Short mmCIF file of C-alpha atoms in Angstrom, two decimals:
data_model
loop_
_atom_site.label_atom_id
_atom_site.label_comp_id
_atom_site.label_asym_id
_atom_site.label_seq_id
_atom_site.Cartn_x
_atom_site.Cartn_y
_atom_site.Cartn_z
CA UNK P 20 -8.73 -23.25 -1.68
CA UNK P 21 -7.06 -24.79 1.79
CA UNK P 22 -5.13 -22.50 3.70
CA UNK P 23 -2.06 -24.43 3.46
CA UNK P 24 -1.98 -23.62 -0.34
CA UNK P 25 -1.04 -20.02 0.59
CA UNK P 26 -3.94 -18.99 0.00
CA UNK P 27 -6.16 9.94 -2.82
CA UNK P 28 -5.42 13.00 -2.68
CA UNK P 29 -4.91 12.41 -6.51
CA UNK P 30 -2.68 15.69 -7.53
CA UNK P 31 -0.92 17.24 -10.30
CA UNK P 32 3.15 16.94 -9.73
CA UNK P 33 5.73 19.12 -10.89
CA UNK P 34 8.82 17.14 -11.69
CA UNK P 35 12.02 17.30 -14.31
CA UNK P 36 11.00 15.12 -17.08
CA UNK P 37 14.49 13.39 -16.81
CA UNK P 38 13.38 11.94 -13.14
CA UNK P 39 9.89 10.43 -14.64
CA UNK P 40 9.45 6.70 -15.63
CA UNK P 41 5.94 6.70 -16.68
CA UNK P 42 4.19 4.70 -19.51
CA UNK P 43 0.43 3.99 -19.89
CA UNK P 44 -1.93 1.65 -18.58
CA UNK P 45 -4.28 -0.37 -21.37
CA UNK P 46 -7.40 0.24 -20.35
CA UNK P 47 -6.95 4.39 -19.50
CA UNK P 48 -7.38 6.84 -21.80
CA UNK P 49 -5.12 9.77 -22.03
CA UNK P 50 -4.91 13.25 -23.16
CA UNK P 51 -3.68 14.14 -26.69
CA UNK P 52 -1.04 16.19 -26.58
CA UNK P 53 0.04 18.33 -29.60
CA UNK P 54 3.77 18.84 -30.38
CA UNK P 55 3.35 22.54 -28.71
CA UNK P 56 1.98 21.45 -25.45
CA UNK P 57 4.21 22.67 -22.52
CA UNK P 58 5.76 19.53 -21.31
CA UNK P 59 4.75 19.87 -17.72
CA UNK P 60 1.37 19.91 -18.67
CA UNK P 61 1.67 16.51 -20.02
CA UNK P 62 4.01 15.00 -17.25
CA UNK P 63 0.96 16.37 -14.77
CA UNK P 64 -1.76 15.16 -16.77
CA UNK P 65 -0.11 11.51 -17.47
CA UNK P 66 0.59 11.31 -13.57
CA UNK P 67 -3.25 11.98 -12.50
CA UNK P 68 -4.59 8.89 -14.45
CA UNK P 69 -1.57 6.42 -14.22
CA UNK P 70 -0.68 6.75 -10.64
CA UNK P 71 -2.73 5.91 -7.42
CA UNK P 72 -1.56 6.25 -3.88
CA UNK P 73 -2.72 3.52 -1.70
CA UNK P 74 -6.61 3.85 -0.25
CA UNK P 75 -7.37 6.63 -3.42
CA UNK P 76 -10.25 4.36 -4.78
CA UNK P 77 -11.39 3.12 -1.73
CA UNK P 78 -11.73 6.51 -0.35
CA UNK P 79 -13.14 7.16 -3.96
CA UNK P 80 -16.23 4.70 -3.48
CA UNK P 81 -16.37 4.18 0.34
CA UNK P 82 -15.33 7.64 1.63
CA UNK P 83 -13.15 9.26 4.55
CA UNK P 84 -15.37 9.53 7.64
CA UNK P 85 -12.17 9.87 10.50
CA UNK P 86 -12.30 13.06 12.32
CA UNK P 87 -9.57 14.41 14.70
CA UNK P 88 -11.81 11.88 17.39
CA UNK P 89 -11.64 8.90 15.22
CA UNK P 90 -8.41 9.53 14.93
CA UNK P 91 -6.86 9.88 18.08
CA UNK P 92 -9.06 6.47 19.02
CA UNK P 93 -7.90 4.85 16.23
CA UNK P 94 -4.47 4.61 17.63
CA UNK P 95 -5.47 3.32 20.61
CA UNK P 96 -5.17 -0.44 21.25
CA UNK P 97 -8.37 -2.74 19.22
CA UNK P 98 -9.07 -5.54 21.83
CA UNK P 99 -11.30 -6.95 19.93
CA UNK P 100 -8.97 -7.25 16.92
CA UNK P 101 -6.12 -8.40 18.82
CA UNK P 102 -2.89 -10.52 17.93
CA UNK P 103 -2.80 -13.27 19.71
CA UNK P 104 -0.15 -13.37 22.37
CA UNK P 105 0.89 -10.11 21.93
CA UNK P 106 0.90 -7.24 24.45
CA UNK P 107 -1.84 -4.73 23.69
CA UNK P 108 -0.50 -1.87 22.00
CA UNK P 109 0.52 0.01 18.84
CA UNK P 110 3.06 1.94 16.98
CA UNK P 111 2.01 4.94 14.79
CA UNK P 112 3.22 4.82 10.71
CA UNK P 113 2.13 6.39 7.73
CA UNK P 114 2.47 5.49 3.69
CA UNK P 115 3.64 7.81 1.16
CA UNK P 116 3.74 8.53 -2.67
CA UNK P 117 4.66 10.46 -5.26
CA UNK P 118 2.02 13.31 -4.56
CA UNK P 119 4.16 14.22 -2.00
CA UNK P 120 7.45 15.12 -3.24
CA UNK P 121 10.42 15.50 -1.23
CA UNK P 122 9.16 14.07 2.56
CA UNK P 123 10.68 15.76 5.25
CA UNK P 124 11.35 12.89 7.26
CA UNK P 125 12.66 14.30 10.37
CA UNK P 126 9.78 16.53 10.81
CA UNK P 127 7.29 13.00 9.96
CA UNK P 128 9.79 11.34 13.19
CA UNK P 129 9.48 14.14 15.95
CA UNK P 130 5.46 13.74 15.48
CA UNK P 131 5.97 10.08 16.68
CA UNK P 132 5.84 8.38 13.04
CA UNK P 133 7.95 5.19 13.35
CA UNK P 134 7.15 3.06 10.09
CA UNK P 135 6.34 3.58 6.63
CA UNK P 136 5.82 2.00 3.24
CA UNK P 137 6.54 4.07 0.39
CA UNK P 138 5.04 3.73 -3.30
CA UNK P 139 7.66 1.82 -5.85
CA UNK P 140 5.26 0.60 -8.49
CA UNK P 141 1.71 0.54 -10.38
CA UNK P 142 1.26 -1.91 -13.09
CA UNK P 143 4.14 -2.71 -15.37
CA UNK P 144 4.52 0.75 -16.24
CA UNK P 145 5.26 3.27 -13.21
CA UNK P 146 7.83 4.10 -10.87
CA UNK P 147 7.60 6.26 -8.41
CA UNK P 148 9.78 9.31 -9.17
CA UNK P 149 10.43 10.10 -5.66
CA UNK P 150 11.20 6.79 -4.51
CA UNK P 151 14.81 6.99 -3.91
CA UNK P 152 14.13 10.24 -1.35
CA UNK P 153 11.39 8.79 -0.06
CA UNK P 154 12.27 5.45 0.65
CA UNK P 155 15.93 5.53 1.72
CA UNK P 156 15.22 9.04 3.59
CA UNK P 157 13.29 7.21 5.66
CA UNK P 158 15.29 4.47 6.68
CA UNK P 159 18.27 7.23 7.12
CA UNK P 160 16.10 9.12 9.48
CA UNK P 161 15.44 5.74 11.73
CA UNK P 162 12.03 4.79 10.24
CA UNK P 163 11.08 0.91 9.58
CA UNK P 164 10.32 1.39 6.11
CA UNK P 165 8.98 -1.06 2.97
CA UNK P 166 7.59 -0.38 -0.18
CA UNK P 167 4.66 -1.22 -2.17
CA UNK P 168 3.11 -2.38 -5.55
CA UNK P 169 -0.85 -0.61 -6.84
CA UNK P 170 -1.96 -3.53 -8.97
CA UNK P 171 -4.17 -3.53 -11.85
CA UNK P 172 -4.84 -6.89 -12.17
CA UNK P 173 -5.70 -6.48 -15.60
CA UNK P 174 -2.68 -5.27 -17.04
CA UNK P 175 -0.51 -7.49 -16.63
CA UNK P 176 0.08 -11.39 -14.70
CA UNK P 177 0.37 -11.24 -11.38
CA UNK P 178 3.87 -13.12 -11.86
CA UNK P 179 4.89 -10.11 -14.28
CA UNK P 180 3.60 -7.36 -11.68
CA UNK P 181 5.53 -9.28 -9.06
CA UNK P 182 8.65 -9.00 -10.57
CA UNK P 183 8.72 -5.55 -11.49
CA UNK P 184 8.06 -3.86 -8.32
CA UNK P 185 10.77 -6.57 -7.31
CA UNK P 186 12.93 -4.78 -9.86
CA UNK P 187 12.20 -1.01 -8.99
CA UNK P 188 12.72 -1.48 -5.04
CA UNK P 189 10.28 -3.59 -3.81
CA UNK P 190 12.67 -6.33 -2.44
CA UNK P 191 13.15 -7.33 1.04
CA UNK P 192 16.82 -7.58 3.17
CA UNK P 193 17.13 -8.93 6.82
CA UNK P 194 18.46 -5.80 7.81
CA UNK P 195 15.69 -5.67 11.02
CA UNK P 196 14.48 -2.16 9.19
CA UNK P 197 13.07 -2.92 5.89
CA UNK P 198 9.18 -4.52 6.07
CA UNK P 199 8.43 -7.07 3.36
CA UNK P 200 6.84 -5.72 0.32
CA UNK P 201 2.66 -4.49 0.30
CA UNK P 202 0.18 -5.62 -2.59
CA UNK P 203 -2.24 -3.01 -2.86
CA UNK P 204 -5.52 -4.48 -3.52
CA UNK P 205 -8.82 -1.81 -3.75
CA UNK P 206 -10.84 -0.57 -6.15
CA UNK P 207 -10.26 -0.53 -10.11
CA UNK P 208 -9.45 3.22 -11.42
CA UNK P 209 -10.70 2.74 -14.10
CA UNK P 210 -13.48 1.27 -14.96
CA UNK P 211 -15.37 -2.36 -12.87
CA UNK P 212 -14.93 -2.82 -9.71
CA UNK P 213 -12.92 -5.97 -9.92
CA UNK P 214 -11.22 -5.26 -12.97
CA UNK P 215 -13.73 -7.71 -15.05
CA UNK P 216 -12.35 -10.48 -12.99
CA UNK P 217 -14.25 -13.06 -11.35
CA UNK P 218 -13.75 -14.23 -8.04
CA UNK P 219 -11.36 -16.87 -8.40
CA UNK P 220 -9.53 -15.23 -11.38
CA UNK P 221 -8.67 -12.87 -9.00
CA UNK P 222 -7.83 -15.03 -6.25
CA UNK P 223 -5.26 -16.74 -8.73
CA UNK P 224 -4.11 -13.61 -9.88
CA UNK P 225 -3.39 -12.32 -6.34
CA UNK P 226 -2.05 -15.82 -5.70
CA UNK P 227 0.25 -15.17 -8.64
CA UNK P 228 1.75 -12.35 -7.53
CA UNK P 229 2.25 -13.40 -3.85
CA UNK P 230 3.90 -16.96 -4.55
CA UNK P 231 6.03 -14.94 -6.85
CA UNK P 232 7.18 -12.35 -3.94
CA UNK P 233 7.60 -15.13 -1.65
CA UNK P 234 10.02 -17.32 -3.86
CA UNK P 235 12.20 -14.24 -4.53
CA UNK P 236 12.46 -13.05 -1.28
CA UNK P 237 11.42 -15.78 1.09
CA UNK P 238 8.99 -13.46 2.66
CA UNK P 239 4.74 -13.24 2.04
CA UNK P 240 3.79 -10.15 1.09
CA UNK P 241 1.47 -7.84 3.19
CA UNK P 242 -2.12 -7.31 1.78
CA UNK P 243 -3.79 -4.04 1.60
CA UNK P 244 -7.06 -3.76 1.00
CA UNK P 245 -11.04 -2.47 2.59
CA UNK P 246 -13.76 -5.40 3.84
CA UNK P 247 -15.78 -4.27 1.19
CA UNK P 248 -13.48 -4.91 -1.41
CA UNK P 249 -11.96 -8.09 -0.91
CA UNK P 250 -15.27 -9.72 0.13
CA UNK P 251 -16.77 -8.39 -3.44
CA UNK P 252 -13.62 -9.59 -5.20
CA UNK P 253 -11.74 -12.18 -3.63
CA UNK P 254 -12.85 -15.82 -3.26
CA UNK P 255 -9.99 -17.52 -1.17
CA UNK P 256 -8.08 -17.51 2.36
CA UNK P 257 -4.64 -15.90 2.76
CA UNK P 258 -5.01 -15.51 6.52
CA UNK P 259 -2.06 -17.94 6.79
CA UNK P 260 0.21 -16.39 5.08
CA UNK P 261 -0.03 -12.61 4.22
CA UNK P 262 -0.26 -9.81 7.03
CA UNK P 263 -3.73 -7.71 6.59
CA UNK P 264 -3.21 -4.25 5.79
CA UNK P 265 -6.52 -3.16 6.18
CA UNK P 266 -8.32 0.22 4.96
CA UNK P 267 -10.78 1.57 7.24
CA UNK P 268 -11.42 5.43 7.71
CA UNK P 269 -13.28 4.89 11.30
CA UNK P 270 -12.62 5.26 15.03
CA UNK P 271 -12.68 0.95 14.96
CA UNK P 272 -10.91 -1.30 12.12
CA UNK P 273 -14.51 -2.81 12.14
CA UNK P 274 -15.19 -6.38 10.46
CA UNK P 275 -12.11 -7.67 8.75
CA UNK P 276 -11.61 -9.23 5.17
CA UNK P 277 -12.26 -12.96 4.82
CA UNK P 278 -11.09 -15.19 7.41
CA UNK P 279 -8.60 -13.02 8.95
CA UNK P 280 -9.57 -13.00 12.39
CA UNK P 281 -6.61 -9.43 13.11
CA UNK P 282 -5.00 -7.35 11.31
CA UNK P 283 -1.20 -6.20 11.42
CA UNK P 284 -1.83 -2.48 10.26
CA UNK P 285 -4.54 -0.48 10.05
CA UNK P 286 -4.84 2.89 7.59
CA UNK P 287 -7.38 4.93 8.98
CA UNK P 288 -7.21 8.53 7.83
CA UNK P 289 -5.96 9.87 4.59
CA UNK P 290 -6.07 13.62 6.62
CA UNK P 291 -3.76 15.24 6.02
CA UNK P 292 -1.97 12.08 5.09
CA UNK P 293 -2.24 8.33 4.67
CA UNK P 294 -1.76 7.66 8.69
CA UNK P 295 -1.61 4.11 9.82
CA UNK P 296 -0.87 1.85 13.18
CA UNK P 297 0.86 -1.56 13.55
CA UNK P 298 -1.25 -4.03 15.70
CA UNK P 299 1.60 -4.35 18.70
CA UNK P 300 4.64 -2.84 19.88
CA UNK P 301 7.51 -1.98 18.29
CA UNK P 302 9.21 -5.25 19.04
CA UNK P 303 6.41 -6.94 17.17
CA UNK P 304 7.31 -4.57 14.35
CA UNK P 305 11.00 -5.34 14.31
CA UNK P 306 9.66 -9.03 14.49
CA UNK P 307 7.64 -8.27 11.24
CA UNK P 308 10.65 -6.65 9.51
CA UNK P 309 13.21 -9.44 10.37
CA UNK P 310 10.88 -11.93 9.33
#
């Protein structure tokens, strides 16, 4: 395909029952519940298998390895992995979800956090209770925020997936504060690797999804995902168009998915959250947000 074609901590939540959009996934299995069951037991039990924060199955199979050392380099400038033309440097973020409730945002800002993307959507079926808190607290706070979709690229087309996390907040405004919308691409929860896809089925499928985003919203959406991953599951180059997201739990960002030769942000701890760092200064990341 040419390039010009466009080519964790999983935990138990107690929430009101009235706040919960949930619904079930095709291929999971889930927990009979008997008319007696204590309704919290079943809101908990639904959440651990239909909702994944972002890096859970790639921490799953390829493990967290940062230390407080790995760490502290990791938000240090990459030369090697550097955006052409820009000036060598980085701004600190993190990404959320449900897991963690209400965030207290201002405490998140005095540590130096300046971005974040927030969980809207899994499949066809989940929204992210705590969006609303999560996702407009941090823009109230000062944060550059987005949001972003967990796909299972089996459920449902990549079209359909598309346009639901477009419906439950993953849209995009030229407000200079809100980043364009994340795919998040890693392993399958629940069963093969690349959710019985084959290469290019799940290059169109990915495909799918981001032409979608990009006529709604004019903008390409950023790409999450580990080396290891992509390279087993992916055929095709979006270098061109998406921003890398990459997953990495090191003291370097280390080789990079296919073809892209940086990366715009970099996970690389889930301790004792997901903690990332934009590639560039915090012009760069207004740049990124404006579009």
């Amino acid at each position: 395909m040419s390039t010009s074609r466009r080519g964790r901590l999983l935990a138990a939540l107690v929430v009101p029952a009235t706040l919960l959009l949930l619904g079930s996934t095709v291929q999971a299995t889930a927990a009979t519940f008997s008319p007696e069951t204590d309704p919290v037991t079943a809101i908990n039990a639904d959440i651990a298998v239909h909702n994944h924060d972002m890096g859970s199955q790639i921490r799953r199979v390829e493990g967290d390895k940062s230390t407080p050392d790995t760490q502290k380099a990791a938000q240090q400038p990459q030369p090697a992995q550097a955006i052409p033309g820009q000036v060598l440097a980085t701004v600190a973020g993190m990404d959320v979800a449900s897991y963690q409730g209400n965030v207290d945002w201002a405490s998140w800002w005095n540590q130096g956090k300046r971005f974040v993307w927030t969980k809207a959507t899994e499949s066809t079926s989940y929204t992210n209770p705590y969006f609303a808190q999560q996702y407009n607290g941090s823009f109230n706070q000062g944060f550059i925020r987005g949001a972003y979709h967990f796909a299972t690229p089996n459920t449902a087309s990549g079209a359909a997936q598309a346009n639901y996390f477009l419906a439950h907040g993953g849209g995009w405004s030229k407000d200079g504060r809100t980043l364009p919308g994340a795919l998040d691409m890693e392993y399958n929860p629940y069963g093969a690797t690349c959710y019985g896809l084959s290469q290019a089925a799940m290059t169109s499928w990915i495909l799918d999804f981001h032409d979608t985003y990009h006529a709604k919203t004019g903008r390409w959406p950023v790409i999450y995902t580990s080396q290891s991953w992509w390279n087993q599951c992916v055929s095709a180059d979006f270098s061109s168009t998406a921003p890398l997201w990459v997953a990495r739990y090191s003291s370097s960002v280390g080789a990079l998915p296919y073809n892209w030769g940086f990366y715009t942000v970099w996970q690389y701890t889930s301790s004792p959250l997901d903690q990332d760092t934009f590639n560039g200064a915090i012009d760069r990341l207004q740049a990124l947000a404006n579009g």
